[in-house]
Each structure stands twice: as C-alpha cells, then as structure tokens.
Amino acid sequence: MNIVWFWTLAVMLTAYAVLDGYDLGAGALHLCLARGNEERRIVLNAIGPVWNGNEVWLIAAGGMMVVSFPKVYASGFSGFYLALMVVLWLLILRGVSIEFRGQIDHDLWRAFWDAGFCVGSLLIALLLGVALGNVLRGLPITANGYFQGTFALLLNPYSILTGLLSLAILAWHGCNYLRVKTDGALLQKAQRWSARLWWAVVVLVVASTAATLLLGPGMGQNFRLYPLSLVFPLLTLIGLMGGFLCRRNHDRGAFRSSTAVIIGLLTSAAMTAFPNLLASTLDPSYNLTVYNASSSPHALLASFIANIVGMIGVIVYSTYVHRTFAGKVQLRDHGY
Amino acid sequence: MIEAVFADRIQFAFTVMFHYLFPILTMGLGFFIAVLSTMHLATGDQRYASAARFWARIFAINFALGVVTGIPLEFEFGTNWSRFSAFGGGVFGQTLPLEGVYAFFLESGFLGLFLFGEGRVPRVVHWLAGIGVSLGSLLSGYFIVATDAWMQHPVGYIADSAGRIHLKSFWAVLLNPYAGWQYAHTINGALLTAAFVIGGVGAFYLLLNRHQEFARLSVQTAVVAGLILSLTQLFPTGDMDSHNVVQYQPTKLATMEGLFETAKGAPLAIIGMPDAQHGRLLDPVLVPDFLSFLAYGDFHATVSGLNTYPQNLWPPVELTYYAYHIMVGLGTIFIAIMLLGMFLLWRRRLFQSRWYLWILMLALPFPYIANEAGWVVAEVGRQPWLIYGLLKTAQGTSANVAVGETVFTTLGFAGVYLMLGLLFLLLVGRVIHQGPQEETV
C-alpha cells in the first residue's frame, strides 16, 4: 500500500503538471506571444473555463500527502517555508489576474493584470522546477525529520537548472496548447515559438539528465534494478522526437508530444527518487521514505479507497468539461 | 520577543477569517442560484434566468477569492503546524483530500460550464451544472467541518504505547457525531447570510427606484427565506450544536457563558463583562436557572463553572465570551428584522416601507460578523487544545520555522489581503451598480 500511495501521488502531481502546466505555460508566454487586447482575450478564454479545475489537482495532491505521508508533508512544507509562501502569493496574484482582468474595460487595468498573469505563471513554473530539483538532490534533513530551507540553500546550480527546465517545458507545452486552441496570426506565432522552445527543451533535458546522474552513484540505480522502468525515459524521448516532427504543423501532435515529455520526465524523476520521498544529505538513515514516513496501514487503505472512488468521477466529468470547451476559441460576450 | 505559537495563531486566525468571508457567500448564494435556475427551467420565466445570471456574476468574483485565499490554509497545516500534521495527519487527513476530490473538482469543473456554457450545452446540462456548483460548495463545507469536528472531538483513532495515534475507523471520523449539527449550523448561517445579501441588494435598488421587478423578487425571497433561516439558526441547529459543547467541551461552555462558579440552577448571562482576574461578571443581566435548562433541559441541573478546572486549561475568557454573545445577540436581532419584514409583507406594505428597506440594506454586513464570531467561539473556545484532550496548540507548531519568518509572512498576507479586499469591494460594487441585465441573450 505504501508503494501504491507513492505512485498515486506521482500520478496526481504528473496530472497536475500536464493540466495546469499548459495554462501556466500559456501565462508565461502571455506578454510576448499575445499582442493587443483581442489576442490576449483569446489566450485567457482558452484557459478560462479550465484553469481552476486544473489547479485542484495540486490541492487534492496536497491533501492526499497529508493523509498518506504526514511526516513528509510536515517536513517538506515547513522546510520550504518561505519559498512556499512566495508560491502562495504568486498563485493568488495569478488567480485574481485571470479572473479580474476582464471585469473593468480600461487599458491600464488590463495591462496590470496581464503582467500579473504572466509574471505569476512564469515564476510558479520556475519555482516548481526548483522545488523538484531540491527534492531529487536531497535536503539537510536531521534525525528528527526536519530541515530549515533558506533561499541560500534552495537556490543551487542544480535546482536552478531544473527550474529552467520546468519553465521551458511548460512554456512549450502551453504554446502547443495554444496551437490547438487558436487560429490565424496567433496560431502562426504560437507555431514559431513552439519550434524555438523545442530546442531549449532538448538542451535542458540533456543537461539536467546528465546533472542528475552526476549527483551521486545511486541516481540511476533503480533503472538498473527494474529495467522495465526504462519506458519512462523512453517516453520522454518519443515525446521529444514527436515534438520535432510536429514543430511546423500537426498542432495536436505537438500537444501530445509535450504531454508525453512531461509524463516521461516526472515518472523518471519519481523512479529515480523511489523509495525516498525526501532524501537527507546528512545521513541516508534520516531519509523520509515510503516506509518510515507513512501513516498506519489502515489509514493508507481507507483513504486510498475513498480517494480513488472520487477520482474516477472526477476524470469522467472533467473529460466532459474539457470536451465541451474543445475546439478553437471564439470570442463572445460572455467570457474573459 | 513574540512566542512562536502566538505568531502562528495570529497568522492562521487572520488568514482563515479573511478566507471565510468568501465561502459563506459561495455556499449560501450557490444554493439560491440553483433554486433560481430550477425555477427558470420549470417555468421558462426569463426573470429567474436574469436574476440567476446577476447573482452568478457576484458568485464568480466570490468564488475566485475563496479559491485563492483557501489554498494558503491547506499549506499552513504543513508550513506552520507541521508537528500537528505529522501527529494527526493519518487521521484528520482522511477528510481533507476528500474536499478536493469530491467537492472542489465538482465545483470548479461545473462553474466553468455554468458561467460560459450557456448556449453551448443543452439547457438541462446548464441547469445541472448550476446544481453541481451548489452541491460542490455544500459538500466542501462538510469535509472542512468534519476535519474541524475531529479537532473539537477526536474519534475513530487508537493510541499506541509511544503516544502516536493511528486511524481505527474511517467512518467514525467521517461521521463524527460532533460534525452533524455543527455542519447544519454552519450551512444555515451561510444561507442566512445569502438571504441578507439578496435582501440588502434588493432593498438598495428599491430605495433607488431601479430594477423594480428584480428588487421585489429579491426582497420578498429574502424576507421569506430569511425568517425561516433565522429561526432554524437558533433552533434546532444552534441549540443542538451547543449540546455538542455541553457534552464534550465543558470548559468552552463555562467560558462562553461567563460562568465562573459551578452552580445548581445556573443563570444565563444576557449581557455583562467578564472579569477573569477576579472570576466574576461585571454589570450582568441574568436570567435565573436558564443556563441549566438550556444545557440539560432541567432548571435545577448543575453546570460546572470555570473554577472546576485549573486555570491553564481555560480558553481565553474575554474573546470566547464576547464572540459568543455577539453571535447570539446578532442572531436575535436577525429574527426581529425578518419577523418585521414578514409582518409588512403580510400587510402588503413591504415594498413601500422605506424605513424598513433602509434597515434591510444596512443589515447586510452583520450576518458575516455573526458567522465569524461563531467560528471564534468554536476555535478560540477549544484552546489550549489543538486537538481537544490530545494535543496542545503549543505542541503543534513547526519547530524549524522561526518566529521572524511567521511574522514576515503574516505581514505579507496582510498586504496581499488588503489589496484583495479592496478589489473585491470595487468589483462587486460595480456589478451591483450595473445591476441585472434586462434580457440580452
């Protein structure tokens, strides 16, 4: 059950990255890609009806971590204290930017919220990658299971590299989403940006894979132990190739490719970390693992059943909602 | 130097109280919007559709702020209360993710459909989306109240020899006996607030002679629903919820009633100022024997006063006492306002009585105060416990977070929330100023 929960959380966070990833990415490119009120409204309407639901994956994943691995939740959230608070403020800024921009018909009002949406999305995409980098790299967790994460500790070359990777991939993913949702001049711009970002993604994927393997001798170990898990990095590779093939047209193919890259990378990262949830740089015996940081077996089983039943329903109707808003965006009176 | 637990409590109190201003209305108004769109579907009357659309615009602004101010609270369980999460996460955490899984997805998924799907999906689906939004927000309330109820009255766990606790029964946690009436009282409060908001906005339009038809519908709805809800707020929901307190939390009962000395046939203090230092109530107005009756249904029953308990187990006396009296006092005034409105409606003078419309309009903020005060009674009255009888609040904080960090982020939240509050007033004010659209679609 501990292992099942580990992978449930991995799936939840991957789903979050794929879903909220495209609206974060679209936001990060908002100021440079979309020019003028009409193009910006198209971008906002492309994500408007779904961004909130996408963000719920993060909230649900957080709640699931409380019940399944309370010690990890306690240690990670208090350790990353200030960084998480900054993320919270950015989430607030970004959320209100999306919802408030269209409320008042005034150029300066819109300009302000456009900037808020863009800066918020960009920094969140970056910081999520920085956080993941630090989790993979390990944290100075002491015998009592806690650590104090100052910015001096968290902003290291490796995590900045993974942060940039995260930003590049989500921007690329968001760009591919806009390719599916828009047409005309905006579509052409999105295609050009998507082709450019593809190169950035390739360079950063190679660089951070190398850097991860150089972190320590144990890093690739799980892939040797369980050769079947090589499908995860293989999926990344396929996604990257698909992205190259679809860089000019085949907009849907491009979106599927970036989805595959995100899934491949995050599952590879989870495989690399397993069975650690938070590794200690001080002493491996202080690691918080799926075995020593979990709640009791009964708690794991009960919450797994309760959550899975709900998630099936979620998947059914969020598919319906996504279907309803499928297709190219048309500007109407009701909307952003 | 500020104590860590004090800084953490101030931060949580501030962020949760600011947050709660928004879900009150999403839970309450969501229900009324669902009713309006049901009426529209049943009768085909466009007035209901345009009223539903007007309230949905206010709902959307509210919802956005509820979401963005709600996320910090879940984070704070880990950031500022990590020892609490590590200790009880496997038990109280059972209900927490269910809010996301069963309620938020429903709410956020269908809100997009409800706001932007009109004309794009069949009318029945659009109506269902409205029901889904309302259901989602009401369910979300249950999971949060159940989580809180577990902190008030922990159940469904077993403790091992090392003092750790483990889940024993999922259903016992989910169906905590404390949660039922607490939830009913909470939701009733949210619905009552929505009734006052609808009535207040309607009265505003009537006083200005604008949107007459919409305004009459609103004021009438508010008075009828408000009278029922202000009565059920007191009985049965309020009365039954306070039986939870009588049964499980005697220190909270004694503090909120300002009862310092144990008494047979204890009096009920209507007003009075507690003097905790000398253990007495100053300038009290008392109803003899009535507290004994309310608590135990017997005028001569014995009610334990604060003197029965060591002082280190007392909740903060003044805050708990005043919050309770403000809540009950306002609740009584609400009943009076709605009774008056009902009388005027019966005499067919409701829409012409400008003095009454003024009262109804100015009453708008007070249900918010009553709701918040109710939560202050529940949470401050639980002190010094974080989990009643199991974990002290001071033992639940994060030992690896410095007081300076908490103070810094609290100031940050204060700044961000000040801006959000001003924006909210500006935007909702604009929607009210523009008024309901006379048919456009």
Short mmCIF file of N, CA and C in Angstrom, two decimals, chain A residues 5-18 56-62 64 311, chain B residues 101 105:
data_model
loop_
_atom_site.label_atom_id
_atom_site.label_comp_id
_atom_site.label_asym_id
_atom_site.label_seq_id
_atom_site.Cartn_x
_atom_site.Cartn_y
_atom_site.Cartn_z
N TRP A 5 0.61 4.17 -2.78
CA TRP A 5 0.41 5.59 -2.49
C TRP A 5 1.49 6.47 -3.10
N PHE A 6 2.74 5.96 -3.08
CA PHE A 6 3.82 6.72 -3.71
C PHE A 6 3.47 7.02 -5.17
N TRP A 7 3.03 5.97 -5.88
CA TRP A 7 2.73 6.17 -7.29
C TRP A 7 1.43 6.93 -7.51
N THR A 8 0.50 6.81 -6.57
CA THR A 8 -0.71 7.64 -6.68
C THR A 8 -0.34 9.12 -6.63
N LEU A 9 0.53 9.45 -5.67
CA LEU A 9 0.95 10.85 -5.57
C LEU A 9 1.71 11.27 -6.83
N ALA A 10 2.55 10.35 -7.35
CA ALA A 10 3.29 10.67 -8.57
C ALA A 10 2.32 10.93 -9.71
N VAL A 11 1.28 10.10 -9.82
CA VAL A 11 0.30 10.29 -10.90
C VAL A 11 -0.44 11.61 -10.71
N MET A 12 -0.85 11.91 -9.46
CA MET A 12 -1.57 13.16 -9.20
C MET A 12 -0.73 14.37 -9.59
N LEU A 13 0.54 14.35 -9.19
CA LEU A 13 1.39 15.51 -9.48
C LEU A 13 1.71 15.59 -10.97
N THR A 14 1.84 14.42 -11.62
CA THR A 14 2.08 14.44 -13.06
C THR A 14 0.85 15.00 -13.78
N ALA A 15 -0.33 14.56 -13.35
CA ALA A 15 -1.56 15.07 -13.96
C ALA A 15 -1.65 16.58 -13.75
N TYR A 16 -1.26 17.02 -12.54
CA TYR A 16 -1.27 18.46 -12.29
C TYR A 16 -0.33 19.17 -13.26
N ALA A 17 0.89 18.61 -13.44
CA ALA A 17 1.87 19.27 -14.30
C ALA A 17 1.38 19.31 -15.75
N VAL A 18 0.73 18.25 -16.19
CA VAL A 18 0.25 18.23 -17.57
C VAL A 18 -0.90 19.23 -17.73
N VAL A 56 -6.94 22.34 -9.01
CA VAL A 56 -7.44 21.48 -7.93
C VAL A 56 -6.60 20.21 -7.80
N TRP A 57 -5.98 19.78 -8.91
CA TRP A 57 -5.12 18.59 -8.81
C TRP A 57 -4.02 18.81 -7.78
N LEU A 58 -3.51 20.03 -7.73
CA LEU A 58 -2.44 20.32 -6.75
C LEU A 58 -3.01 20.29 -5.33
N ILE A 59 -4.19 20.89 -5.16
CA ILE A 59 -4.81 20.92 -3.83
C ILE A 59 -5.12 19.51 -3.38
N ALA A 60 -5.68 18.70 -4.30
CA ALA A 60 -6.02 17.32 -3.93
C ALA A 60 -4.76 16.53 -3.62
N ALA A 61 -3.70 16.75 -4.42
CA ALA A 61 -2.45 16.02 -4.16
C ALA A 61 -1.90 16.40 -2.78
N GLY A 62 -1.99 17.69 -2.43
CA GLY A 62 -1.52 18.13 -1.12
C GLY A 62 -2.30 17.44 -0.01
N MET A 64 -3.87 14.63 -0.19
CA MET A 64 -3.54 13.20 -0.16
C MET A 64 -2.20 12.96 0.52
N MET A 311 -11.94 10.01 -7.52
CA MET A 311 -11.15 10.41 -8.68
C MET A 311 -11.73 9.87 -9.98
N VAL B 101 -11.21 16.13 -3.77
CA VAL B 101 -11.62 15.10 -4.71
C VAL B 101 -13.13 15.11 -4.95
N PHE B 105 -13.40 19.64 -7.33
CA PHE B 105 -13.43 19.31 -8.76
C PHE B 105 -14.83 19.56 -9.30
#
